[in-house]
mmCIF file of C-alpha atoms in Angstrom:
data_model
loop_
_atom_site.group_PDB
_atom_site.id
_atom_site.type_symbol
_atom_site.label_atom_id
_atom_site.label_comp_id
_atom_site.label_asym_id
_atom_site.label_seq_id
_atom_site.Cartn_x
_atom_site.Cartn_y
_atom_site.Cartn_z
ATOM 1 C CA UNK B 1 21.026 35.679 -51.765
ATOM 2 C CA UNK B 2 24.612 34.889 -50.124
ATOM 3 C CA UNK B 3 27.000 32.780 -51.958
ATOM 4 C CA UNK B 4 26.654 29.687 -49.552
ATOM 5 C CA UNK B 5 22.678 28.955 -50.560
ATOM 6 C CA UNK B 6 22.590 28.292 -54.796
ATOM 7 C CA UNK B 7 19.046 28.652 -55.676
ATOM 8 C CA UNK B 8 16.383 25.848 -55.624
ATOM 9 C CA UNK B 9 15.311 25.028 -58.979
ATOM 10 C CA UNK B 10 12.361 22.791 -59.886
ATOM 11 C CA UNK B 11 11.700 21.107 -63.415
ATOM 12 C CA UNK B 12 8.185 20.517 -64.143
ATOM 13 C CA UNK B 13 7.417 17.645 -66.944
ATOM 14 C CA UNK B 14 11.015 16.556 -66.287
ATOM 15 C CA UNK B 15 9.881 12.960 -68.518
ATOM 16 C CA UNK B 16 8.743 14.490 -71.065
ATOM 17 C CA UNK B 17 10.477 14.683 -74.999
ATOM 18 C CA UNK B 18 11.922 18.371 -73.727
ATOM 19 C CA UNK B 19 12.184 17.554 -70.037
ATOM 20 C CA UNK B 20 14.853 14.858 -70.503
ATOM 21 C CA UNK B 21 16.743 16.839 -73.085
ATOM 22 C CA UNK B 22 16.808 19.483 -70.251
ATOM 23 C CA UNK B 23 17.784 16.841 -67.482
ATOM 24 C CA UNK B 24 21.180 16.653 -70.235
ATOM 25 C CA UNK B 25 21.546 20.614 -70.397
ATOM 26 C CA UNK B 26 21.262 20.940 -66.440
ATOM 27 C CA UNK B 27 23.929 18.326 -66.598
ATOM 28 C CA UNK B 28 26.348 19.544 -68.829
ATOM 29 C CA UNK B 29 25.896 23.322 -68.073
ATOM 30 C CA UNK B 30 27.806 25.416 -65.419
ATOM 31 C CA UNK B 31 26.284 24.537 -62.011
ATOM 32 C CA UNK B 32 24.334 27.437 -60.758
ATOM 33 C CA UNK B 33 21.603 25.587 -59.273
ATOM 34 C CA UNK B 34 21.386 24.185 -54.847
ATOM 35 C CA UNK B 35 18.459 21.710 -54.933
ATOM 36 C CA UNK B 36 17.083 20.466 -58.155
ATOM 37 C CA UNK B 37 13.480 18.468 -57.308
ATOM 38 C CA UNK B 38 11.915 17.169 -60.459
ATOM 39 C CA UNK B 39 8.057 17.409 -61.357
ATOM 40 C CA UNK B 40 5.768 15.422 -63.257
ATOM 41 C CA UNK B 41 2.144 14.241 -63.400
ATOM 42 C CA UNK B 42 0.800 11.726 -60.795
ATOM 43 C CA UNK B 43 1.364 8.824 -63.225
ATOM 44 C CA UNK B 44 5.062 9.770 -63.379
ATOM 45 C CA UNK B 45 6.104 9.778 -60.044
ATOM 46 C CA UNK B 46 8.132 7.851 -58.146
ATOM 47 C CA UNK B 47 10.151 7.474 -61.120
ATOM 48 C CA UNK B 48 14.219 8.086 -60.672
ATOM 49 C CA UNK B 49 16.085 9.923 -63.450
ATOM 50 C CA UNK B 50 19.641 11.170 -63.409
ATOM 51 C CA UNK B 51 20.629 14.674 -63.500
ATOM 52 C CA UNK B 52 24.610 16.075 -62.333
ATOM 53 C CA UNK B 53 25.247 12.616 -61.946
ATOM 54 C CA UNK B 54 22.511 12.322 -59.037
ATOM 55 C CA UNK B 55 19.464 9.861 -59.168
ATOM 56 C CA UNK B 56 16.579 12.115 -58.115
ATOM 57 C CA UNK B 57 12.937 10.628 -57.457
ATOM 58 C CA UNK B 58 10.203 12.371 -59.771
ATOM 59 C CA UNK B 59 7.587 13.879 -57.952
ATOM 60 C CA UNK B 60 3.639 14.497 -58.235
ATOM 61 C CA UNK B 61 2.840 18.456 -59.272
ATOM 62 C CA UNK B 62 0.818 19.862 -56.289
ATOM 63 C CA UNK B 63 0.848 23.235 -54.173
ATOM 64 C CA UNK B 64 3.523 21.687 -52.097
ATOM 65 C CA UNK B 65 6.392 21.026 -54.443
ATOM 66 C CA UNK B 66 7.024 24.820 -54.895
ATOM 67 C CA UNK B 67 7.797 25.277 -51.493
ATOM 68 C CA UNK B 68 11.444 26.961 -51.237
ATOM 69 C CA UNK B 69 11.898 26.685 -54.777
ATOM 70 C CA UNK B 70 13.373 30.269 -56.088
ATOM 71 C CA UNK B 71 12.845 29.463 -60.047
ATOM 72 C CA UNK B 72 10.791 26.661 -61.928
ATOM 73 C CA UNK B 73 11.354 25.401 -65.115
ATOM 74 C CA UNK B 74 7.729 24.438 -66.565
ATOM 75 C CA UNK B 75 7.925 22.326 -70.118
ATOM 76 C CA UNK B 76 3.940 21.146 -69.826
ATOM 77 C CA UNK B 77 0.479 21.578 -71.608
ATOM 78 C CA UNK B 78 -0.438 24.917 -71.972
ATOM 79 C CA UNK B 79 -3.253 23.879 -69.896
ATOM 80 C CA UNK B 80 -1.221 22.933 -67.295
ATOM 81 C CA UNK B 81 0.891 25.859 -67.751
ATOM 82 C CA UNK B 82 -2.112 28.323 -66.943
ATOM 83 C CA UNK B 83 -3.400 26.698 -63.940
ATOM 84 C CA UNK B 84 0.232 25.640 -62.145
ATOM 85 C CA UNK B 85 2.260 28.563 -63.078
ATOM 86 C CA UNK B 86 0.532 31.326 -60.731
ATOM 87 C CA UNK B 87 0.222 28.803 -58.290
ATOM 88 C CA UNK B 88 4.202 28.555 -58.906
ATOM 89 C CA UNK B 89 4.502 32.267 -58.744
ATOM 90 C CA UNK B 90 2.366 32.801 -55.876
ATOM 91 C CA UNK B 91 4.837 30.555 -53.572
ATOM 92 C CA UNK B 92 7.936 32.421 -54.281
ATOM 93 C CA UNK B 93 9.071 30.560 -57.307
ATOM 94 C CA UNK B 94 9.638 32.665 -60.066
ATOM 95 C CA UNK B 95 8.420 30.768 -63.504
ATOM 96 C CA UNK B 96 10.472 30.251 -66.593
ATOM 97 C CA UNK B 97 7.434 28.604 -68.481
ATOM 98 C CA UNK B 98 8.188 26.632 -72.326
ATOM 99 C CA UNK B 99 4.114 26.434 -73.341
ATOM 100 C CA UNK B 100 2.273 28.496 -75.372
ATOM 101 C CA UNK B 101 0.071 29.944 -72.382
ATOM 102 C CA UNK B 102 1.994 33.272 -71.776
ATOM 103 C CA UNK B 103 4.269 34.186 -74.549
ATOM 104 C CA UNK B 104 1.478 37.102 -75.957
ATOM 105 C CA UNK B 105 0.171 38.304 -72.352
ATOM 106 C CA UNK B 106 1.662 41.684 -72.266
ATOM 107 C CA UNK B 107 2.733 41.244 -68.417
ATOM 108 C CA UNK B 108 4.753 38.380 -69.421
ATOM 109 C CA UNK B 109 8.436 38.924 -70.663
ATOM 110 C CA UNK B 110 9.309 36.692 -74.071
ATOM 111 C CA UNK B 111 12.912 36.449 -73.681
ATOM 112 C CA UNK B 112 15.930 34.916 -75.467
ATOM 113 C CA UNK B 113 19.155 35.840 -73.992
ATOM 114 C CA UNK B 114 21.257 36.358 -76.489
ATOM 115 C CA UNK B 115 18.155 39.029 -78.207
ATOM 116 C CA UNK B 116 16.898 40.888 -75.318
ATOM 117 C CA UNK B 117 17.902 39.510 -71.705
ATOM 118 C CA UNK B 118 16.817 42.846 -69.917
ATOM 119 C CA UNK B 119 13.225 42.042 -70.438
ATOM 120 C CA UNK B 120 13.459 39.300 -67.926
ATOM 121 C CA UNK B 121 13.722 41.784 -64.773
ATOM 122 C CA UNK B 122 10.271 43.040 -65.530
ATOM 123 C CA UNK B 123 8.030 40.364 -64.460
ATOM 124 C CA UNK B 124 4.859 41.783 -62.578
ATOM 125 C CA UNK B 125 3.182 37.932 -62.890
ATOM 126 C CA UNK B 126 6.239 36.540 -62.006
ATOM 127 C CA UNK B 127 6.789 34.632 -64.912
ATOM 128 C CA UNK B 128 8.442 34.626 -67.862
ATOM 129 C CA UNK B 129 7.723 32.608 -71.355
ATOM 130 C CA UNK B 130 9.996 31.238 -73.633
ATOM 131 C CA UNK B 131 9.362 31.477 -77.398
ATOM 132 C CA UNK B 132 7.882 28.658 -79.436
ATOM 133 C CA UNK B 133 10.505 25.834 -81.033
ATOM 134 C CA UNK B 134 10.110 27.540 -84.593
ATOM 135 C CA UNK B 135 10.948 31.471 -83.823
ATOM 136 C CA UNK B 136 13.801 30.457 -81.729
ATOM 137 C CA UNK B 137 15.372 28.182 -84.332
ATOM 138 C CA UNK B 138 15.897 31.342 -85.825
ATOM 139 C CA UNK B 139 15.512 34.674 -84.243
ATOM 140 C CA UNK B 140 19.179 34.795 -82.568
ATOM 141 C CA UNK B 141 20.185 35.432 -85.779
ATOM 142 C CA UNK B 142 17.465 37.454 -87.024
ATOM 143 C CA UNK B 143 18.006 39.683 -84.016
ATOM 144 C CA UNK B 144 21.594 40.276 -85.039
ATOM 145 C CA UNK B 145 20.671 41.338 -88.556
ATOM 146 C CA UNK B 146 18.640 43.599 -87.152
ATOM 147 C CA UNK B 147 20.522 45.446 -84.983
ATOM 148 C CA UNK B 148 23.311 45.727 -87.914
ATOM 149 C CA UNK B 149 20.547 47.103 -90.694
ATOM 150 C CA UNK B 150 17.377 47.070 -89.236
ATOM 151 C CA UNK B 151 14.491 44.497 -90.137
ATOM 152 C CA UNK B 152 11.505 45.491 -92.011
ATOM 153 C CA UNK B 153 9.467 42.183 -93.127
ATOM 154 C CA UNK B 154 10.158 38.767 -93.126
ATOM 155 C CA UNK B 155 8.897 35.698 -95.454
ATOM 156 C CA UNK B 156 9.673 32.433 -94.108
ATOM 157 C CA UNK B 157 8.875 28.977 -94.862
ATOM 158 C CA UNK B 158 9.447 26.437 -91.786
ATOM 159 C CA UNK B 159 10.492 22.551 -92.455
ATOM 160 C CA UNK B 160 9.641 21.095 -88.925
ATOM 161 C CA UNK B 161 10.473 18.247 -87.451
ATOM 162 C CA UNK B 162 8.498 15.669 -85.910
ATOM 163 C CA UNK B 163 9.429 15.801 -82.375
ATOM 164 C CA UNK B 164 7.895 19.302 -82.914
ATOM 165 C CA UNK B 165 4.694 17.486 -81.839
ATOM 166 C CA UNK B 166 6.238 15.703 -79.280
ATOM 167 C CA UNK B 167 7.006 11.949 -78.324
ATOM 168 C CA UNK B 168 4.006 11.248 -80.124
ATOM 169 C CA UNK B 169 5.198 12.868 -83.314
ATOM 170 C CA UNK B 170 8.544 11.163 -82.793
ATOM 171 C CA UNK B 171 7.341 8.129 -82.348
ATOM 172 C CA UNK B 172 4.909 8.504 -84.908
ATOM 173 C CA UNK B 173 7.429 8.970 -87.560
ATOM 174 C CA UNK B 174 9.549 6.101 -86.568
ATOM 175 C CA UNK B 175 6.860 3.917 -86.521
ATOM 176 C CA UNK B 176 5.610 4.997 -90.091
ATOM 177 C CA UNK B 177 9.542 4.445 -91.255
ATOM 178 C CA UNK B 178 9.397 1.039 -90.135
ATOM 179 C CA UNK B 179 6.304 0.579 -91.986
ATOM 180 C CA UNK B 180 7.983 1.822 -95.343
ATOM 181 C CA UNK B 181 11.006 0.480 -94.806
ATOM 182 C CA UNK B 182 12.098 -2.122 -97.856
ATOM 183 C CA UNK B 183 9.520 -1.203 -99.829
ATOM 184 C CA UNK B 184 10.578 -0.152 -103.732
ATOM 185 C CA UNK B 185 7.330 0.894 -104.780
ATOM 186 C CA UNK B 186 5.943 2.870 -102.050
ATOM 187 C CA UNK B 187 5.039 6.425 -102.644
ATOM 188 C CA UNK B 188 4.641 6.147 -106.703
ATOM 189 C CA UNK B 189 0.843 5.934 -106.554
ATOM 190 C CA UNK B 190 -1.990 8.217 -105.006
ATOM 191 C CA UNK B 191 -3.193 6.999 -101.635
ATOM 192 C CA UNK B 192 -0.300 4.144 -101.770
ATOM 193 C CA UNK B 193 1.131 5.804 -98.018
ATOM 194 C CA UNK B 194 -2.200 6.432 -96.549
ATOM 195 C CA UNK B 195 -2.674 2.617 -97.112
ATOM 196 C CA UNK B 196 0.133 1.239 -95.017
ATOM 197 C CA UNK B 197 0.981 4.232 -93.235
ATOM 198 C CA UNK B 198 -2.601 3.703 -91.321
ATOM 199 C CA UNK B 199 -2.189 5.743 -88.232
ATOM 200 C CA UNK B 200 -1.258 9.406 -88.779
ATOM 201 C CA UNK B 201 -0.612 10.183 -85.230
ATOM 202 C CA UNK B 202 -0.515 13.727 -84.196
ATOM 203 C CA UNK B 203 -0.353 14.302 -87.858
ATOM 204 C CA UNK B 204 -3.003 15.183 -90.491
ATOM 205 C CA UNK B 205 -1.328 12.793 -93.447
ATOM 206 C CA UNK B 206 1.515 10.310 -93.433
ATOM 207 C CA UNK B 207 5.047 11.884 -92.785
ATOM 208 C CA UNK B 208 7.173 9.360 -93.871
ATOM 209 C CA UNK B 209 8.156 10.190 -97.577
ATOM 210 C CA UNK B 210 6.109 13.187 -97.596
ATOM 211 C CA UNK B 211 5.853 16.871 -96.633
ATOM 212 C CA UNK B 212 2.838 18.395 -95.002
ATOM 213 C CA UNK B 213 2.230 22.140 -95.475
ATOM 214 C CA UNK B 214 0.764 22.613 -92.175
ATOM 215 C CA UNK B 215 1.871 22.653 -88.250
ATOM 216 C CA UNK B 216 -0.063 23.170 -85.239
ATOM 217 C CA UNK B 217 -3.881 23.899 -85.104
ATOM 218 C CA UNK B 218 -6.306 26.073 -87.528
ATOM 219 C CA UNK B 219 -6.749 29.591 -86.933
ATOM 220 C CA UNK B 220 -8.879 32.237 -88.387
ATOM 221 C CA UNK B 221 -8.734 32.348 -92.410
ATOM 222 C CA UNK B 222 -6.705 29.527 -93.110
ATOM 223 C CA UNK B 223 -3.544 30.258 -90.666
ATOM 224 C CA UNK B 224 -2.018 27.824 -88.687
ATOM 225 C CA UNK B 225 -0.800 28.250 -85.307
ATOM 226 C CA UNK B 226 2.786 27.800 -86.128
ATOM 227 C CA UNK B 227 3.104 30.512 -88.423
ATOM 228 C CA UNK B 228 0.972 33.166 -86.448
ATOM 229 C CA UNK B 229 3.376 32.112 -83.042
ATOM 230 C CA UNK B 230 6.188 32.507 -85.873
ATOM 231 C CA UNK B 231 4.885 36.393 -86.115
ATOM 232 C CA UNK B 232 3.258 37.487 -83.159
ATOM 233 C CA UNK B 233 6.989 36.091 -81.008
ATOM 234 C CA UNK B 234 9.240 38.212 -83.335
ATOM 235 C CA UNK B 235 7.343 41.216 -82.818
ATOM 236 C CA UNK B 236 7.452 40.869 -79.166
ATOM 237 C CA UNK B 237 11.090 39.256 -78.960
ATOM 238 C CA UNK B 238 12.972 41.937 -81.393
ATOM 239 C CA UNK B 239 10.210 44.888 -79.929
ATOM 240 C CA UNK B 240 8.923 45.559 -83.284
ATOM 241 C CA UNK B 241 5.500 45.289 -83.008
ATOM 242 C CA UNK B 242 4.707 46.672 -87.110
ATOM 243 C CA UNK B 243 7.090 44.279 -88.447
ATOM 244 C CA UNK B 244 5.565 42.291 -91.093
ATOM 245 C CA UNK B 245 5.431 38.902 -91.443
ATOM 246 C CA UNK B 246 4.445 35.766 -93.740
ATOM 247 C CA UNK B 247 4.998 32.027 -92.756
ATOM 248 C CA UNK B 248 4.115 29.113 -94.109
ATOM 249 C CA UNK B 249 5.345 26.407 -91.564
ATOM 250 C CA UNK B 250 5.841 22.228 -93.040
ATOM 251 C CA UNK B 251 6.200 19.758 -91.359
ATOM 252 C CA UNK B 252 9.097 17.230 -92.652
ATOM 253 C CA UNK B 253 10.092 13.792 -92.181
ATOM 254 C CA UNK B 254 13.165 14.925 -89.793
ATOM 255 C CA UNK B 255 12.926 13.475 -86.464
ATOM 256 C CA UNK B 256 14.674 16.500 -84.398
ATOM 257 C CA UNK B 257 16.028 20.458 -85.873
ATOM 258 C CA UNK B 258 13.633 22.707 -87.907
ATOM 259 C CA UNK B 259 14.783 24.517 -90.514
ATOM 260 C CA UNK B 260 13.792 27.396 -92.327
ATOM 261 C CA UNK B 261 14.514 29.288 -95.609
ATOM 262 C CA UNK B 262 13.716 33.238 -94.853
ATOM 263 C CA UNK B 263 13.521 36.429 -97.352
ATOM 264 C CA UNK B 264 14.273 39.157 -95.013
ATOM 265 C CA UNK B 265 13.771 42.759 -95.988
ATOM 266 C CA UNK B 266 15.749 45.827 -93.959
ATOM 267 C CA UNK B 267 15.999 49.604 -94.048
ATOM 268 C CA UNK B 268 19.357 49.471 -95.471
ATOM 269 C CA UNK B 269 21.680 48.436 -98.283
ATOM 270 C CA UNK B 270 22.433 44.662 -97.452
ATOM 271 C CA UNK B 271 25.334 43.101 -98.172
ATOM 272 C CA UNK B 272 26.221 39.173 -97.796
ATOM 273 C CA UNK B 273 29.413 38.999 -96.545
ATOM 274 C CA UNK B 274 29.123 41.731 -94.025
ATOM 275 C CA UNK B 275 26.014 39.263 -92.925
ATOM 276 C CA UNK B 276 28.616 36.438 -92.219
ATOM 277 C CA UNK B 277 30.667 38.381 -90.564
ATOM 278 C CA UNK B 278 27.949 40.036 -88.315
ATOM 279 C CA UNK B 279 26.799 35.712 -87.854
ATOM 280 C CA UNK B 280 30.157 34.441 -87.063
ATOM 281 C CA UNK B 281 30.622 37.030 -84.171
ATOM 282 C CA UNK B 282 27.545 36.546 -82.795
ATOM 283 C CA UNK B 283 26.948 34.359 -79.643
ATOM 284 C CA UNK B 284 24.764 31.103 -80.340
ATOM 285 C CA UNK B 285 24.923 31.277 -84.189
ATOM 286 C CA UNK B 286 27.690 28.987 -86.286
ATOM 287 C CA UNK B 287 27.984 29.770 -89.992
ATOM 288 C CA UNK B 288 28.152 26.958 -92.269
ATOM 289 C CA UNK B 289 28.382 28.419 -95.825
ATOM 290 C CA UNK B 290 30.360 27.398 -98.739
ATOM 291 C CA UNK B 291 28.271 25.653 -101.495
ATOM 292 C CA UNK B 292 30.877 25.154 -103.601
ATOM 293 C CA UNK B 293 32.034 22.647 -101.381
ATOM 294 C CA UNK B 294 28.301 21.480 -100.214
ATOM 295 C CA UNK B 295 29.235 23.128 -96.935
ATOM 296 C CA UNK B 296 25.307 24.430 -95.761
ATOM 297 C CA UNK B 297 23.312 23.835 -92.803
ATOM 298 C CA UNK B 298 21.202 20.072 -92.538
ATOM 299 C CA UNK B 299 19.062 19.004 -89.855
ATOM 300 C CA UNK B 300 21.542 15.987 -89.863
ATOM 301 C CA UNK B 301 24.132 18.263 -88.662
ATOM 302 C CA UNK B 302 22.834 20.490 -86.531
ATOM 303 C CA UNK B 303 20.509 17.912 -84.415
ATOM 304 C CA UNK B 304 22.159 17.276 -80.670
ATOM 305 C CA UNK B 305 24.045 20.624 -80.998
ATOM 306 C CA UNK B 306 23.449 24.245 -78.960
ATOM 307 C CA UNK B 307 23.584 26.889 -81.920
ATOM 308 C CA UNK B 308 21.610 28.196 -84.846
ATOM 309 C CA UNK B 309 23.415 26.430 -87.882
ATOM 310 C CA UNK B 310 23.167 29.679 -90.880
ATOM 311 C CA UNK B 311 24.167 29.569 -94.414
ATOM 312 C CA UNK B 312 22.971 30.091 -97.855
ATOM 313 C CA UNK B 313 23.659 33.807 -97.364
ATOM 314 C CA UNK B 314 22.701 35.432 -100.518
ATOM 315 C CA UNK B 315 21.796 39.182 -101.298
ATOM 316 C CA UNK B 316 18.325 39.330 -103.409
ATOM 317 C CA UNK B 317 18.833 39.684 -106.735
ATOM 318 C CA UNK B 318 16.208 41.722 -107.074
ATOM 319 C CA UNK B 319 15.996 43.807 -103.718
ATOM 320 C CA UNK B 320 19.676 45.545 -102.665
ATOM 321 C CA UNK B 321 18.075 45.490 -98.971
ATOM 322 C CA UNK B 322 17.168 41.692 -98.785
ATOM 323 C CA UNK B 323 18.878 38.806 -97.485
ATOM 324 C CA UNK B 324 17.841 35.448 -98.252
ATOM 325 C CA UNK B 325 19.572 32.515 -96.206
ATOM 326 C CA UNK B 326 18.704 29.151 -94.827
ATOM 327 C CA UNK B 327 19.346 27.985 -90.990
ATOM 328 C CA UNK B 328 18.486 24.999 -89.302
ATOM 329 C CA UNK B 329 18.373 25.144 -85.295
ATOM 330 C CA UNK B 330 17.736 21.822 -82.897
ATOM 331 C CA UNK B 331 13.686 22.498 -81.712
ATOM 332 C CA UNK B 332 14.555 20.522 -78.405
ATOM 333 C CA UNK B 333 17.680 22.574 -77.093
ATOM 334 C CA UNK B 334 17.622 25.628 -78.396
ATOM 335 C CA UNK B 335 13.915 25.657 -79.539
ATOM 336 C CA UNK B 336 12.597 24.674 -76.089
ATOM 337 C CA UNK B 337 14.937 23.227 -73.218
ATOM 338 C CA UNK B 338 18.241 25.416 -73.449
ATOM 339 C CA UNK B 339 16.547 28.871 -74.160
ATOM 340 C CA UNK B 340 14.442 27.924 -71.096
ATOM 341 C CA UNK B 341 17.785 27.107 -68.693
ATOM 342 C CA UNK B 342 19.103 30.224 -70.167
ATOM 343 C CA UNK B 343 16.716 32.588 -69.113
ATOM 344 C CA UNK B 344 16.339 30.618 -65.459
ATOM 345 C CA UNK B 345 20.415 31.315 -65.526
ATOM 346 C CA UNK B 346 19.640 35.201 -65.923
ATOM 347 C CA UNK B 347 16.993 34.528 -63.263
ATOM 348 C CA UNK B 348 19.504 32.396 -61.008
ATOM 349 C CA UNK B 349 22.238 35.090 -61.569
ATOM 350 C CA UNK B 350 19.966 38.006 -60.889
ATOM 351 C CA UNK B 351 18.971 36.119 -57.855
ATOM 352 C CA UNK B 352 22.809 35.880 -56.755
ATOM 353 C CA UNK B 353 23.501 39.582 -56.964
#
C-alpha cells in the first residue's frame, strides 16, 4: 500500500454504547486511517456524528458499504456479526469483529496486542475477534505474569459493571438510582427493592444497592456465559489450552470498569514485588498499590482511562507460587473499543508495509 493512500476503515454500530466510545479513541489516537465511513442499522442512518473533528453521515449496513474499505471495525449483535462479517471479508475488508460470534472458531485469531499481536497475520476467514469486556480487563496483565513464571490455574471472581449489558444496562441502573434515591429505608427489608425498583432491565434482580452473582446467559450445569468466555479466551489468548480455570462473574452497581479479584497459581516460586515490577514495565498496565495509604485500584478511578489499573499484590499465604491481586480495567475502552482499534492498527500497519 504506498504511503499517499491511508487505509479505508469502516465502523459498524458506530451509535452504539461501544461505537461512540470508539468514535473518541479514533479521535484521540494517532491517525492511521484515509476514509472513515460509519455503519449502523437502517433506523440509524442518516444520523451525523463527529469523529477527527469531521461530521460524518451514518450509514445503512448493506453489501455496498464495504466497497474499498481495507479493515472494518464491527461492535454489533453476534447475530449480526455472523451474517455481515464474511460478507465484510468477502469484499476485501479485513474484519476486526468485538461480538461473541468468532472468538472460539479455531480459524479466527483472538488477539490483544500487547499478549500476542503475531496471531493477527494468520487470518484464513479474514477476520479477527476481539476478546470479551471481562478477560481483557485483565489478561494484559495476566499475560505478563505468565511469561515471567508461567501460569498454571486461575480463580477469579468478576464485579461487572452495568454498561457490560449495554445502553440498556446503563440506563437501567440509572434509572433504578433515581428510583432509590432519598430513600433512608430502602434495602433493610426482603423484597423492599424489587418493589420500587419494578423493571429489572437486562437484569435478573434490581442492581441498585445490590450485587447479582450472575452475568450473561445460562449454560450447561449452572455456568454462565461470562465466566466460561472468561476461560475458554485465556486459553486461546495466552495459548494455553490446559490451563485451568474457575470464575464466578457479578454483576455490580458500577456504571462503567469491571473489576476482578484473581488467585493465580504458576510453576514457580512467586514473589510480590518482583510482580510490581514485572506490572509497572509492562505496556497498558498502571500499578496502583499502597494500602497503607488506601492507594488500590476503584472502578471510580480507572473508568474513562486506557490501562489495566493492578494492585493488591499479595503472595498466598499459603501457596509460595500464588499471587493474589485485584485490578479493575474500563469494559468500554480497553474491554471492547480500544483493544478493537488496536488490533485494526496492527492490521492498518501491516497493510502499510
Amino acid at each position: 500500500m504506498s504511503e499517499q493512500r491511508k487505509p479505508t476503515l469502516a465502523v459498524v454500530g458506530a451509535t452504539g454504547a461501544v461505537g461512540t466510545v470508539m468514535l473518541d479513541i479514533l479521535s484521540t489516537r494517532e491517525d492511521v486511517w484515509g476514509e472513515i465511513r460509519l455503519v449502523a442499522s437502517s433506523r440509524s442512518a442518516g444520523k451525523r456524528l463527529t469523529v477527527r473533528g469531521e461530521e460524518i453521515e451514518v450509514v445503512a449496513l448493506s453489501e455496498e458499504v464495504f466497497a474499498g474499505v481495507d479493515v472494518a471495525m464491527f461492535d454489533v449483535p453476534d447475530e449480526v456479526s455472523k451474517e455481515w462479517a464474511p460478507i465484510a471479508a468477502a469484499k476485501g475488508a479485513v474484519v476486526v469483529d468485538n461480538s461473541g460470534a468468532w472468538r472460539m472458531d479455531p480459524e479466527v485469531p483472538l488477539v490483544v496486542p500487547e499478549v500476542n499481536p503475531e496471531a493477527a497475520r494468520e487470518r484464513p476467514k479474514g477476520i479477527i475477534a476481539s476478546a470479551n469486556c471481562t478477560t481483557l480487563s485483565m489478561i494484559v496483565p495476566m499475560g505478563a505474569l505468565h511469561r515471567e513464571w508461567g501460569l498454571k490455574e486461575m480463580f477469579v471472581a468478576s464485579y461487572q459493571a452495568a454498561s457490560g449489558a449495554g445502553q440498556a444496562g446503563i440506563d437501567t441502573l440509572r434509572t433504578q438510582l433515581a428510583k432509590v434515591a432519598g430513600s433512608q429505608s430502602l434495602g433493610t427489608q426482603p423484597g423492599d427493592l424489587r418493589a420500587v425498583v419494578g423493571d429489572f432491565g437486562p437484569f435478573p434482580a434490581p442492581l441498585v444497592l445490590n450485587v447479582i452473582p450472575f452475568a450473561g446467559s445460562l449454560k450447561e450445569e449452572g455456568w454462565a456465559s461470562e465466566e466460561l468466555k472468561v476461560r475458554n479466551e485465556s486459553r486461546k489468548i495466552l495459548g494455553l489450552p490446559d490451563l485451568k480455570v474457575s470464575a464466578t462473574c457479578v454483576r455490580v452497581p458500577v456504571i462503567t470498569t469491571h473489576s476482578l479479584a484473581i488467585h493465580a497459581i504458576f510453576d514457580q516460586e512467586v514473589d510480590a514485588e518482583r510482580a510490581r515490577a514485572v506490572l509497572r514495565q509492562t505496556p497498558g498496565v498502571v500499578v496502583v498499590d499502597d494500602p497503607a495509604r488506601s492507594e488500590f485500584p476503584t472502578p471510580a478511578d480507572a473508568v474513562g482511562t486506557d490501562p489495566t489499573w493492578v494492585g493488591r499484590i499479595r503472595r498466598s499465604l499459603d501457596d509460595p507460587r500464588a499471587l493474589d491481586l485485584f485490578l479493575c480495567g474500563d469494559n468500554l475502552r480497553k474491554g471492547a473499543a480500544l483493544n478493537t482499534a488496536q488490533v485494526a492498527e496492527l492490521v492498518a500497519a501491516e497493510l502499510a508495509g
